[in-house]
Tab-separated table of C-alpha atoms (C1' of nucleotides) in Angstrom:
chain	number	residue	atom	x	y	z
A	806	MET	CA	9.052	-103.330	-33.787
A	807	GLN	CA	9.528	-104.762	-30.338
A	808	ILE	CA	12.535	-103.815	-28.131
A	809	LEU	CA	13.000	-105.982	-25.080
A	810	ALA	CA	14.435	-104.229	-22.015
A	811	SER	CA	17.704	-106.258	-21.871
A	812	ALA	CA	19.527	-108.897	-23.225
A	813	ILE	CA	21.169	-111.420	-20.889
A	814	GLN	CA	24.516	-109.982	-19.774
A	815	MET	CA	27.723	-112.082	-19.868
A	816	PRO	CA	29.058	-113.084	-16.804
A	817	ALA	CA	32.723	-112.346	-16.292
A	818	ALA	CA	33.649	-115.975	-15.648
A	819	PHE	CA	32.120	-117.097	-18.776
A	820	ALA	CA	33.968	-114.370	-20.622
A	821	LEU	CA	37.225	-115.733	-19.497
A	822	ARG	CA	36.479	-119.335	-20.270
A	823	GLY	CA	34.911	-118.233	-23.704
A	824	ALA	CA	38.278	-116.456	-24.683
A	825	MET	CA	40.228	-119.670	-24.153
A	826	SER	CA	37.592	-122.303	-25.463
A	827	GLY	CA	36.276	-120.562	-28.480
A	828	GLY	CA	33.172	-118.653	-27.671
A	829	VAL	CA	30.828	-117.927	-24.840
A	830	PRO	CA	27.478	-119.790	-25.105
A	831	GLN	CA	24.641	-117.619	-24.707
A	832	THR	CA	20.982	-118.434	-24.843
A	833	LEU	CA	18.073	-116.229	-26.228
A	834	ARG	CA	14.392	-116.350	-25.790
A	835	LYS	CA	11.991	-115.467	-28.706
A	836	GLY	CA	12.211	-112.017	-29.837
A	837	GLU	CA	15.028	-111.309	-27.473
A	838	GLU	CA	17.722	-108.446	-28.546
A	839	LEU	CA	21.251	-109.577	-28.831
A	840	PHE	CA	22.579	-106.240	-29.704
A	841	ALA	CA	20.933	-102.983	-31.078
A	842	GLU	CA	22.172	-100.622	-33.606
A	843	GLY	CA	24.721	-98.412	-32.090
A	844	ASP	CA	25.709	-100.575	-29.164
A	845	ALA	CA	29.427	-101.150	-28.613
A	846	ALA	CA	30.647	-103.870	-30.791
A	847	ASP	CA	32.968	-105.654	-28.480
A	848	TRP	CA	31.522	-109.101	-29.408
A	849	PHE	CA	30.551	-110.947	-32.532
A	850	TYR	CA	28.769	-114.117	-32.679
A	851	LYS	CA	28.071	-117.425	-34.381
A	852	VAL	CA	24.673	-119.079	-34.405
A	853	VAL	CA	24.462	-122.691	-32.776
A	854	THR	CA	20.740	-123.267	-32.916
A	855	GLY	CA	17.777	-121.233	-33.974
A	856	ALA	CA	17.692	-118.156	-36.148
A	857	ILE	CA	18.880	-114.637	-35.745
A	858	ARG	CA	17.606	-111.779	-37.690
A	859	THR	CA	19.631	-108.640	-38.363
A	860	SER	CA	17.902	-105.265	-39.235
A	861	LYS	CA	18.300	-101.442	-39.553
A	862	LEU	CA	15.499	-98.883	-38.861
A	863	LEU	CA	14.833	-95.593	-40.304
A	864	SER	CA	13.711	-92.774	-37.992
A	865	ASP	CA	10.123	-93.122	-38.678
A	866	GLY	CA	9.989	-96.984	-37.958
A	867	ARG	CA	10.541	-98.333	-41.533
A	868	ARG	CA	12.641	-101.485	-41.252
A	869	GLN	CA	14.892	-103.331	-43.432
A	870	ILE	CA	15.969	-107.029	-42.385
A	871	GLY	CA	19.340	-107.583	-43.848
A	872	ALA	CA	19.472	-111.328	-43.351
A	873	PHE	CA	18.221	-114.294	-41.379
A	874	HIS	CA	21.393	-116.100	-40.054
A	875	LEU	CA	20.845	-119.796	-39.173
A	876	ALA	CA	23.086	-122.344	-37.615
A	877	GLY	CA	26.823	-122.068	-38.405
A	878	GLU	CA	26.797	-118.424	-39.589
A	879	ILE	CA	28.856	-115.696	-38.094
A	880	PHE	CA	27.436	-112.124	-37.597
A	881	GLY	CA	27.937	-108.834	-35.699
A	882	LEU	CA	31.583	-107.974	-36.606
A	883	GLU	CA	32.026	-104.325	-37.213
A	884	ALA	CA	34.550	-102.080	-38.862
A	885	GLY	CA	33.803	-99.204	-36.448
A	886	GLU	CA	33.372	-99.156	-32.652
A	887	ASN	CA	29.633	-99.822	-32.790
A	888	HIS	CA	26.881	-102.357	-34.183
A	889	ARG	CA	25.440	-100.941	-37.394
A	890	PHE	CA	22.304	-103.070	-37.169
A	891	THR	CA	20.267	-104.685	-34.471
A	892	ALA	CA	20.285	-108.494	-34.024
A	893	GLU	CA	17.304	-110.432	-32.368
A	894	ALA	CA	16.224	-114.153	-31.889
A	895	LEU	CA	13.413	-115.167	-34.184
A	896	ALA	CA	12.560	-118.130	-31.885
A	897	GLY	CA	14.700	-119.490	-29.082
A	898	ALA	CA	18.222	-119.529	-30.199
A	899	THR	CA	21.781	-120.159	-28.826
A	900	VAL	CA	24.816	-118.326	-30.125
A	901	LEU	CA	28.643	-118.222	-29.288
A	902	ALA	CA	29.930	-114.953	-28.452
A	903	TYR	CA	33.592	-114.048	-29.571
A	904	CYS	CA	35.212	-111.056	-28.205
A	905	ARG	CA	36.492	-108.821	-30.952
A	906	THR	CA	40.235	-109.041	-29.723
A	907	CYS	CA	40.155	-112.793	-30.207
A	908	LEU	CA	40.902	-111.721	-33.804
A	909	GLU	CA	44.226	-109.936	-33.239
A	910	PRO	CA	47.163	-111.521	-34.866
A	911	SER	CA	48.378	-112.561	-31.365
A	912	ALA	CA	45.449	-114.441	-30.656
A	913	ARG	CA	46.176	-118.146	-29.022
A	914	ASP	CA	44.576	-120.146	-31.906
A	915	GLY	CA	47.021	-118.893	-34.389
A	916	GLY	CA	44.433	-117.287	-36.699
A	917	ALA	CA	42.168	-120.176	-37.320
A	918	LEU	CA	39.136	-118.039	-36.124
A	919	ARG	CA	40.236	-115.166	-38.316
A	920	GLU	CA	40.330	-117.517	-41.186
A	921	GLU	CA	36.764	-118.619	-40.590
A	922	VAL	CA	35.528	-115.012	-39.813
A	923	LEU	CA	37.054	-113.984	-43.182
A	924	ALA	CA	35.361	-116.859	-45.166
A	925	SER	CA	32.016	-115.953	-43.504
A	926	ALA	CA	32.248	-112.260	-44.159
A	927	ILE	CA	32.920	-113.321	-47.903
A	928	ARG	CA	29.937	-115.379	-47.776
A	929	SER	CA	27.674	-112.680	-46.354
A	930	LEU	CA	28.880	-110.410	-48.943
A	931	ASP	CA	27.643	-112.728	-51.544
A	932	ARG	CA	24.340	-113.035	-49.912
A	933	ALA	CA	24.178	-109.386	-49.762
A	934	GLN	CA	24.726	-108.836	-53.341
A	935	GLU	CA	22.229	-111.194	-54.172
A	936	HIS	CA	19.686	-109.729	-52.050
A	937	MET	CA	20.367	-106.333	-53.377
A	938	LEU	CA	19.471	-107.625	-56.689
A	939	LEU	CA	16.331	-108.960	-55.271
A	940	LEU	CA	15.430	-105.757	-53.319
A	941	GLY	CA	16.231	-103.358	-56.298
A	942	ARG	CA	15.100	-105.234	-59.436
A	943	LYS	CA	12.713	-107.956	-58.390
A	944	THR	CA	8.880	-107.976	-58.550
A	945	ALA	CA	6.618	-109.064	-55.289
A	946	GLN	CA	6.182	-112.438	-57.014
A	947	GLU	CA	9.792	-112.995	-57.744
A	948	LYS	CA	10.828	-111.843	-54.369
A	949	VAL	CA	8.313	-114.234	-52.464
A	950	ALA	CA	9.485	-117.151	-54.741
A	951	ALA	CA	13.078	-116.386	-54.029
A	952	PHE	CA	12.483	-116.447	-50.502
A	953	LEU	CA	10.617	-119.426	-50.434
A	954	LEU	CA	13.072	-121.389	-52.418
A	955	ASP	CA	15.881	-120.066	-50.332
A	956	MET	CA	14.262	-121.096	-47.154
A	957	ALA	CA	13.417	-124.581	-48.419
A	958	ASP	CA	17.054	-124.998	-49.101
A	959	ARG	CA	18.376	-123.863	-45.832
A	960	MET	CA	15.603	-125.377	-43.570
A	961	PRO	CA	16.529	-129.038	-42.799
A	962	ASP	CA	13.113	-130.446	-43.223
A	963	GLY	CA	12.765	-132.389	-46.388
A	964	ASN	CA	10.315	-132.824	-49.428
A	965	GLY	CA	9.512	-128.970	-50.009
A	966	GLN	CA	7.657	-128.962	-46.630
A	967	PHE	CA	8.839	-126.736	-43.760
A	968	GLU	CA	7.862	-124.334	-40.932
A	969	LEU	CA	8.769	-120.625	-41.497
A	970	PRO	CA	10.419	-119.528	-38.380
A	971	MET	CA	9.206	-116.044	-38.710
A	972	PRO	CA	5.902	-113.908	-38.844
A	973	ARG	CA	4.791	-112.185	-42.204
A	974	SER	CA	6.109	-108.942	-41.065
A	975	ASP	CA	9.506	-110.338	-40.809
A	976	ILE	CA	9.221	-111.694	-44.426
A	977	ALA	CA	7.804	-108.403	-45.744
A	978	ASP	CA	10.700	-106.334	-44.146
A	979	TYR	CA	13.193	-108.803	-45.491
A	980	LEU	CA	11.821	-108.562	-49.065
A	981	GLY	CA	10.932	-104.812	-49.051
A	982	LEU	CA	7.278	-105.381	-49.433
A	983	THR	CA	4.249	-104.910	-46.893
A	984	ILE	CA	2.759	-107.865	-45.040
A	985	GLU	CA	-0.401	-107.354	-47.155
A	986	THR	CA	1.659	-107.921	-50.324
A	987	VAL	CA	3.452	-110.973	-48.952
A	988	SER	CA	0.127	-112.352	-47.954
A	989	ARG	CA	-1.732	-111.651	-51.216
A	990	THR	CA	1.150	-113.166	-53.069
A	991	LEU	CA	1.118	-116.349	-51.005
A	992	SER	CA	-2.512	-116.624	-51.568
A	993	GLN	CA	-2.209	-116.079	-55.315
A	994	PHE	CA	0.707	-118.926	-55.349
A	995	THR	CA	-1.804	-120.967	-53.338
A	996	ARG	CA	-4.627	-120.478	-56.080
A	997	ASP	CA	-2.135	-121.123	-58.985
A	998	GLY	CA	-1.053	-124.543	-57.308
A	999	LEU	CA	2.473	-123.470	-56.559
A	1000	ILE	CA	2.327	-123.827	-52.742
A	1001	ARG	CA	-0.044	-125.166	-50.070
A	1002	LEU	CA	-0.744	-123.454	-46.728
A	1003	PRO	CA	-2.048	-126.115	-44.569
A	1004	ALA	CA	-3.926	-124.750	-41.845
A	1005	ALA	CA	-1.022	-123.448	-39.466
A	1006	SER	CA	0.007	-120.415	-41.496
A	1007	ARG	CA	3.573	-120.765	-40.650
A	1008	SER	CA	4.032	-123.830	-42.490
A	1009	ILE	CA	4.460	-124.167	-46.139
A	1010	GLU	CA	4.496	-126.756	-48.836
A	1011	LEU	CA	6.016	-126.182	-52.120
A	1012	CYS	CA	3.983	-127.847	-54.821
A	1013	ASN	CA	5.574	-126.672	-57.967
A	1014	LEU	CA	9.188	-126.209	-57.700
A	1015	GLN	CA	9.583	-125.755	-61.296
A	1016	ALA	CA	7.153	-122.846	-61.575
A	1017	LEU	CA	8.696	-121.368	-58.563
A	1018	ARG	CA	12.234	-121.632	-60.024
A	1019	GLN	CA	10.891	-120.116	-63.133
A	1020	LEU	CA	9.945	-117.035	-60.992
A	1021	ASN	CA	13.289	-116.819	-59.515
A	1022	VAL	CA	14.594	-115.410	-62.736
B	929	MET	CA	24.337	-103.317	-70.968
B	930	GLN	CA	27.401	-103.222	-72.659
B	931	ILE	CA	29.797	-106.218	-72.807
B	932	LEU	CA	33.498	-105.546	-74.093
B	933	ALA	CA	34.937	-108.357	-75.997
B	934	SER	CA	37.959	-108.904	-73.609
B	935	ALA	CA	39.785	-107.361	-70.633
B	936	ILE	CA	43.361	-106.828	-70.863
B	937	GLN	CA	44.990	-110.019	-69.982
B	938	MET	CA	47.755	-110.340	-67.360
B	939	PRO	CA	51.246	-110.740	-68.842
B	940	ALA	CA	52.971	-113.668	-66.963
B	941	ALA	CA	55.808	-111.619	-66.286
B	942	PHE	CA	53.488	-109.160	-64.467
B	943	ALA	CA	52.005	-111.767	-62.298
B	944	LEU	CA	55.089	-112.955	-61.025
B	945	ARG	CA	56.475	-109.500	-59.902
B	946	GLY	CA	52.926	-108.715	-58.499
B	947	ALA	CA	52.987	-111.842	-56.334
B	948	MET	CA	56.159	-110.385	-54.542
B	949	SER	CA	55.586	-106.708	-54.735
B	950	GLY	CA	51.911	-106.635	-53.511
B	951	GLY	CA	49.513	-106.563	-56.698
B	952	VAL	CA	49.829	-106.388	-60.384
B	953	PRO	CA	49.069	-103.178	-61.873
B	954	GLN	CA	46.231	-103.231	-64.540
B	955	THR	CA	44.852	-100.216	-66.379
B	956	LEU	CA	41.095	-100.330	-67.673
B	957	ARG	CA	39.567	-98.041	-70.327
B	958	LYS	CA	36.149	-96.629	-69.865
B	959	GLY	CA	33.410	-99.146	-69.677
B	960	GLU	CA	35.864	-101.888	-70.005
B	961	GLU	CA	35.142	-105.220	-68.046
B	962	LEU	CA	37.417	-106.551	-65.419
B	963	PHE	CA	35.792	-109.787	-65.029
B	964	ALA	CA	32.144	-111.080	-65.444
B	965	GLU	CA	29.662	-112.961	-63.440
B	966	GLY	CA	30.789	-116.727	-63.631
B	967	ASP	CA	34.492	-115.945	-64.483
B	968	ALA	CA	37.004	-118.022	-62.381
B	969	ALA	CA	37.899	-115.963	-59.310
B	970	ASP	CA	41.485	-116.370	-59.424
B	971	TRP	CA	42.235	-112.655	-58.562
B	972	PHE	CA	40.750	-109.977	-56.550
B	973	TYR	CA	41.416	-106.264	-56.899
B	974	LYS	CA	42.334	-103.051	-55.134
B	975	VAL	CA	41.248	-99.754	-56.668
B	976	VAL	CA	44.148	-97.329	-57.191
B	977	THR	CA	42.473	-94.554	-59.512
B	978	GLY	CA	39.111	-93.992	-60.950
B	979	ALA	CA	36.054	-96.014	-60.265
B	980	ILE	CA	34.708	-99.537	-60.675
B	981	ARG	CA	31.023	-100.645	-60.554
B	982	THR	CA	30.107	-104.130	-59.656
B	983	SER	CA	26.652	-105.613	-60.808
B	984	LYS	CA	24.631	-108.575	-61.305
B	985	LEU	CA	22.151	-109.208	-64.063
B	986	LEU	CA	18.817	-111.008	-64.314
B	987	SER	CA	18.079	-113.241	-67.358
B	988	ASP	CA	15.954	-110.402	-68.846
B	989	GLY	CA	18.286	-107.918	-68.459
B	990	ARG	CA	17.220	-105.948	-65.429
B	991	ARG	CA	20.460	-105.063	-63.465
B	992	GLN	CA	21.306	-104.088	-60.078
B	993	ILE	CA	24.718	-102.221	-59.361
B	994	GLY	CA	25.841	-103.339	-55.922
B	995	ALA	CA	28.632	-100.933	-55.292
B	996	PHE	CA	30.592	-98.176	-56.753
B	997	HIS	CA	34.337	-98.741	-55.755
B	998	LEU	CA	36.535	-95.730	-55.429
B	999	ALA	CA	40.358	-95.518	-54.528
B	1000	GLY	CA	41.591	-97.867	-51.973
B	1001	GLU	CA	38.606	-100.113	-51.953
B	1002	ILE	CA	39.146	-103.824	-52.267
B	1003	PHE	CA	36.707	-106.151	-54.254
B	1004	GLY	CA	36.169	-109.284	-56.081
B	1005	LEU	CA	37.131	-111.704	-53.477
B	1006	GLU	CA	34.709	-114.788	-53.513
B	1007	ALA	CA	33.869	-117.490	-51.316
B	1008	GLY	CA	33.592	-120.025	-54.296
B	1009	GLU	CA	35.620	-120.666	-57.577
B	1010	ASN	CA	33.785	-118.157	-59.675
B	1011	HIS	CA	32.832	-114.413	-59.474
B	1012	ARG	CA	29.370	-113.723	-58.405
B	1013	PHE	CA	29.146	-110.312	-60.048
B	1014	THR	CA	30.596	-108.412	-62.801
B	1015	ALA	CA	33.044	-105.593	-62.387
B	1016	GLU	CA	33.557	-102.789	-65.018
B	1017	ALA	CA	35.335	-99.531	-64.998
B	1018	LEU	CA	33.412	-96.366	-64.924
B	1019	ALA	CA	35.781	-94.189	-66.571
B	1020	GLY	CA	39.436	-94.823	-66.964
B	1021	ALA	CA	40.793	-96.700	-63.977
B	1022	THR	CA	43.720	-98.463	-62.646
B	1023	VAL	CA	43.693	-101.354	-60.084
B	1024	LEU	CA	46.237	-103.778	-58.402
B	1025	ALA	CA	45.453	-107.409	-58.841
B	1026	TYR	CA	46.186	-109.894	-56.363
B	1027	CYS	CA	46.051	-113.707	-56.728
B	1028	ARG	CA	43.937	-115.530	-54.463
B	1029	THR	CA	46.591	-117.793	-53.085
B	1030	CYS	CA	48.387	-114.513	-51.724
B	1031	LEU	CA	45.811	-114.861	-48.914
B	1032	GLU	CA	47.018	-118.348	-47.758
B	1033	PRO	CA	48.520	-118.272	-44.218
B	1034	SER	CA	51.724	-119.380	-45.721
B	1035	ALA	CA	51.901	-115.944	-47.865
B	1036	ARG	CA	55.249	-114.190	-47.733
B	1037	ASP	CA	53.863	-111.039	-46.293
B	1038	GLY	CA	52.763	-112.687	-42.880
B	1039	GLY	CA	49.216	-111.963	-43.345
B	1040	ALA	CA	49.135	-108.293	-43.510
B	1041	LEU	CA	47.192	-108.563	-46.787
B	1042	ARG	CA	44.794	-110.822	-45.263
B	1043	GLU	CA	44.261	-108.290	-42.322
B	1044	GLU	CA	43.442	-105.509	-45.099
B	1045	VAL	CA	41.154	-107.834	-46.877
B	1046	LEU	CA	39.171	-108.888	-43.679
B	1047	ALA	CA	38.867	-105.094	-42.722
B	1048	SER	CA	37.711	-104.258	-46.417
B	1049	ALA	CA	35.258	-107.125	-46.516
B	1050	ILE	CA	33.714	-105.730	-43.222
B	1051	ARG	CA	33.520	-102.325	-44.613
B	1052	SER	CA	31.869	-103.621	-47.775
B	1053	LEU	CA	29.407	-105.519	-45.534
B	1054	ASP	CA	28.350	-102.384	-43.639
B	1055	ARG	CA	27.880	-100.547	-47.085
B	1056	ALA	CA	25.758	-103.575	-48.176
B	1057	GLN	CA	23.537	-103.210	-45.010
B	1058	GLU	CA	23.064	-99.728	-45.600
B	1059	HIS	CA	22.278	-100.165	-49.333
B	1060	MET	CA	19.794	-102.917	-48.653
B	1061	LEU	CA	17.964	-100.525	-46.290
B	1062	LEU	CA	17.822	-97.849	-49.123
B	1063	LEU	CA	16.587	-100.367	-51.758
B	1064	GLY	CA	14.032	-101.987	-49.762
B	1065	ARG	CA	12.672	-99.073	-47.645
B	1066	LYS	CA	13.541	-95.581	-49.116
B	1067	THR	CA	11.509	-93.509	-51.435
B	1068	ALA	CA	12.715	-92.232	-54.814
B	1069	GLN	CA	13.515	-88.867	-53.209
B	1070	GLU	CA	15.376	-90.262	-50.325
B	1071	LYS	CA	17.348	-92.832	-52.346
B	1072	VAL	CA	18.525	-89.885	-54.666
B	1073	ALA	CA	19.275	-87.623	-51.764
B	1074	ALA	CA	21.182	-90.368	-50.034
B	1075	PHE	CA	23.166	-90.963	-53.334
B	1076	LEU	CA	24.145	-87.509	-53.810
B	1077	LEU	CA	25.195	-86.899	-50.188
B	1078	ASP	CA	27.096	-90.200	-50.222
B	1079	MET	CA	28.965	-89.210	-53.636
B	1080	ALA	CA	29.825	-85.622	-52.243
B	1081	ASP	CA	31.309	-87.270	-49.303
B	1082	ARG	CA	33.515	-89.653	-51.171
B	1083	MET	CA	34.463	-87.399	-54.119
B	1084	PRO	CA	37.481	-85.401	-53.548
B	1085	ASP	CA	36.207	-82.215	-54.919
B	1086	GLY	CA	35.152	-79.476	-52.202
B	1087	ASN	CA	32.134	-77.405	-51.607
B	1088	GLY	CA	29.169	-79.587	-52.511
B	1089	GLN	CA	30.398	-79.305	-56.275
B	1090	PHE	CA	31.458	-82.474	-58.139
B	1091	GLU	CA	31.373	-84.367	-61.129
B	1092	LEU	CA	29.403	-87.658	-61.305
B	1093	PRO	CA	31.537	-90.414	-62.938
B	1094	MET	CA	28.613	-92.312	-64.054
B	1095	PRO	CA	25.641	-91.789	-66.352
B	1096	ARG	CA	22.094	-91.793	-65.088
B	1097	SER	CA	21.496	-95.474	-66.116
B	1098	ASP	CA	24.204	-96.357	-63.609
B	1099	ILE	CA	22.608	-94.058	-60.879
B	1100	ALA	CA	19.230	-95.878	-61.626
B	1101	ASP	CA	20.491	-99.359	-61.587
B	1102	TYR	CA	22.428	-98.564	-58.315
B	1103	LEU	CA	19.295	-97.092	-56.581
B	1104	GLY	CA	16.726	-99.533	-57.946
B	1105	LEU	CA	14.910	-97.050	-59.956
B	1106	THR	CA	14.475	-96.147	-63.700
B	1107	ILE	CA	16.513	-93.501	-65.418
B	1108	GLU	CA	13.308	-91.462	-65.842
B	1109	THR	CA	12.475	-91.420	-62.139
B	1110	VAL	CA	16.257	-90.404	-61.483
B	1111	SER	CA	15.995	-87.625	-63.850
B	1112	ARG	CA	12.605	-86.381	-62.831
B	1113	THR	CA	13.869	-86.617	-59.007
B	1114	LEU	CA	16.858	-84.534	-59.991
B	1115	SER	CA	14.762	-81.956	-61.837
B	1116	GLN	CA	12.450	-81.764	-58.855
B	1117	PHE	CA	15.236	-81.113	-56.498
B	1118	THR	CA	16.663	-78.472	-58.918
B	1119	ARG	CA	13.172	-76.744	-58.998
B	1120	ASP	CA	13.148	-76.898	-54.956
B	1121	GLY	CA	16.441	-75.422	-54.933
B	1122	LEU	CA	18.196	-78.127	-53.231
B	1123	ILE	CA	20.755	-78.786	-56.037
B	1124	ARG	CA	21.916	-77.039	-59.244
B	1125	LEU	CA	22.690	-78.942	-62.594
B	1126	PRO	CA	25.075	-76.247	-64.436
B	1127	ALA	CA	24.888	-77.048	-67.918
B	1128	ALA	CA	27.007	-80.410	-68.340
B	1129	SER	CA	24.607	-82.755	-67.002
B	1130	ARG	CA	27.207	-84.775	-65.044
B	1131	SER	CA	28.129	-82.153	-62.871
B	1132	ILE	CA	26.177	-81.386	-59.646
B	1133	GLU	CA	26.244	-78.601	-56.908
B	1134	LEU	CA	24.511	-79.376	-53.834
B	1135	CYS	CA	22.915	-76.020	-52.592
B	1136	ASN	CA	20.822	-76.950	-49.722
B	1137	LEU	CA	22.809	-79.639	-47.656
B	1138	GLN	CA	20.299	-79.463	-44.752
B	1139	ALA	CA	17.219	-80.209	-46.894
B	1140	LEU	CA	19.109	-83.184	-48.507
B	1141	ARG	CA	20.175	-84.536	-44.988
B	1142	GLN	CA	16.494	-84.215	-43.964
B	1143	LEU	CA	15.418	-86.389	-46.928
B	1144	ASN	CA	18.223	-88.758	-45.833
B	1145	VAL	CA	16.013	-89.974	-42.907
C	1410	DC	C1'	28.990	-80.276	-88.366
C	1411	DG	C1'	26.685	-84.498	-87.659
C	1412	DC	C1'	25.426	-88.352	-85.170
C	1413	DA	C1'	25.153	-91.484	-81.320
C	1414	DA	C1'	24.589	-91.519	-76.593
C	1415	DC	C1'	22.517	-89.394	-73.079
C	1416	DT	C1'	18.877	-86.792	-70.614
C	1417	DT	C1'	14.624	-84.733	-70.007
C	1418	DT	C1'	9.820	-84.163	-70.139
C	1419	DG	C1'	4.975	-85.962	-70.825
C	1420	DA	C1'	0.723	-89.032	-70.632
C	1421	DG	C1'	-1.005	-93.159	-69.179
C	1422	DA	C1'	-0.769	-97.727	-66.857
C	1423	DA	C1'	0.132	-100.813	-63.175
C	1424	DG	C1'	2.260	-102.680	-59.376
C	1425	DA	C1'	2.421	-102.251	-54.697
C	1426	DG	C1'	0.953	-99.410	-50.630
C	1427	DT	C1'	-2.704	-97.590	-47.550
C	1428	DC	C1'	-6.744	-97.902	-44.655
C	1429	DA	C1'	-10.046	-100.811	-42.903
C	1430	DA	C1'	-12.628	-104.711	-41.700
C	1431	DG	C1'	-13.046	-109.349	-40.667
C	1432	DA	C1'	-11.063	-114.327	-39.909
C	1433	DC	C1'	-8.153	-117.360	-38.069
C	1434	DT	C1'	-4.567	-119.178	-34.421
C	1435	DG	C1'	-2.864	-120.494	-30.075
C	1436	DG	C1'	-2.505	-119.453	-25.600
C	1437	DT	C1'	-5.037	-118.373	-20.972
C	1438	DG	C1'	-7.937	-119.011	-17.461
C	1439	DG	C1'	-12.502	-120.058	-16.148
D	778	DC	C1'	-12.955	-128.511	-22.007
D	779	DC	C1'	-14.571	-124.552	-23.680
D	780	DA	C1'	-14.635	-119.483	-24.235
D	781	DC	C1'	-12.163	-115.577	-24.758
D	782	DC	C1'	-8.489	-112.527	-26.104
D	783	DA	C1'	-4.326	-110.741	-28.396
D	784	DG	C1'	-1.750	-111.199	-31.989
D	785	DT	C1'	-1.414	-112.490	-36.527
D	786	DC	C1'	-3.008	-113.255	-41.020
D	787	DT	C1'	-6.203	-112.465	-45.000
D	788	DT	C1'	-9.122	-109.916	-48.182
D	789	DG	C1'	-11.261	-105.807	-50.158
D	790	DA	C1'	-11.611	-101.145	-51.948
D	791	DC	C1'	-9.079	-97.407	-53.218
D	792	DT	C1'	-4.868	-94.459	-53.994
D	793	DC	C1'	-0.430	-93.321	-55.152
D	794	DT	C1'	4.285	-93.837	-56.464
D	795	DT	C1'	6.789	-95.371	-59.737
D	796	DC	C1'	7.218	-97.936	-64.365
D	797	DT	C1'	6.474	-97.962	-69.433
D	798	DC	C1'	6.304	-95.934	-73.618
D	799	DA	C1'	7.016	-92.173	-76.501
D	800	DA	C1'	9.095	-88.120	-78.238
D	801	DA	C1'	11.819	-84.159	-78.155
D	802	DG	C1'	16.046	-81.744	-76.299
D	803	DT	C1'	21.196	-81.783	-75.147
D	804	DT	C1'	25.945	-83.107	-75.069
D	805	DG	C1'	30.072	-84.202	-76.848
D	806	DC	C1'	32.891	-86.884	-79.571
D	807	DG	C1'	34.821	-87.958	-84.222
DNA sequence: CGCAACTTTGAGAAGAGTCAAGACTGGTGG
DNA sequence: CCACCAGTCTTGACTCTTCTCAAAGTTGCG
């Protein structure tokens, strides 16, 4: 669990421009923290490029990653005053920051943003429901298979070959497993011919989609 | 997994009145299904009295309950055309049904409902994040302790004594455990003096809140 | 009162976790 | 260009929590 000293702070000039133009651009380096659990939730965000992970920690360090957010997704909007989870960049990423007040009915854009935020919240809730089913009721094999199929769907690369943007530890904390179990399961899948791990251990080729889908109950 | 033949269908007259007055009242008997995974999502709902459980099934019958919705909560709004989970009444319950089109910007109430729905969606997302942490990273003891504290908070009854509105099987499917593990954990808590189970096995008294909170990491 | 649904308890099995060691990768600097 | 090093990943042996299967005990409704 790495915590970088400070995220890039928002220059005031930018904030002003952003409020008018639809979001303040912000660039994040690999691993950089956008906000932490407990921070004031004055802004929420939309991913432009790269990927963001949102996570929660228990006091003894156990971590659960709630979602990996890719381009176009909105996250970080809260019911209360503070963020309820941490958001960090997986690799380099760019986001647009929106001030919370932009959502108020009086906002200049006539509520178009609010529309988009509601749609996004509902989609996130969908995903969360699906993920709770995975966390609560699926076996390690089913979890990993579901993860691979989901990533293959969402990553632009074609033909079942793609590069995972996160280390095993993130996959484990996303799936509610240990890194050893993730690793062993991937090895098993390789032995069974379901996938191939060509040298660089972050790249994955899905060889037997049918078998993987069968595991994805 | 019980599936009742049919939910009460909405009379047309009611639908008309509801669209104007802010929701069509609907009464559910114990165990009755409000909608099932895959049903057309033309309506969404707000709980008035009682409690609703929302759940998803795997093809082999494994079930995950995503949430128990109590009075005031909104649920059942979808991104797509169909419901992505099933909603059933725990005991008797009454809800208000809202047609999805009531959310459109042109709606008569000027968007007040949309406001409420967005706030509710964000709260649900909060809860879902918290529940993913529980499902993915907590032990059986921690899960049950968290559940008891949450229910004690949300049930109106005072002094740490209350009646659980659901059977053990629902608790298990909510916490990602088996009913045996839930039962054993409750027995252990009783032996350790954390709770008391006075005769009727649905009622619970929390005796040692401090110890329970300590388990709720 | 009787029965069905629910709950508890026990014994044994198994899936996933823990601890430990070794292999690989990719970047850095000599 | 190669050697080294930190971080990451894989593998093995063993443990343990939770699940499974089975049976008996309760509860509450009809």
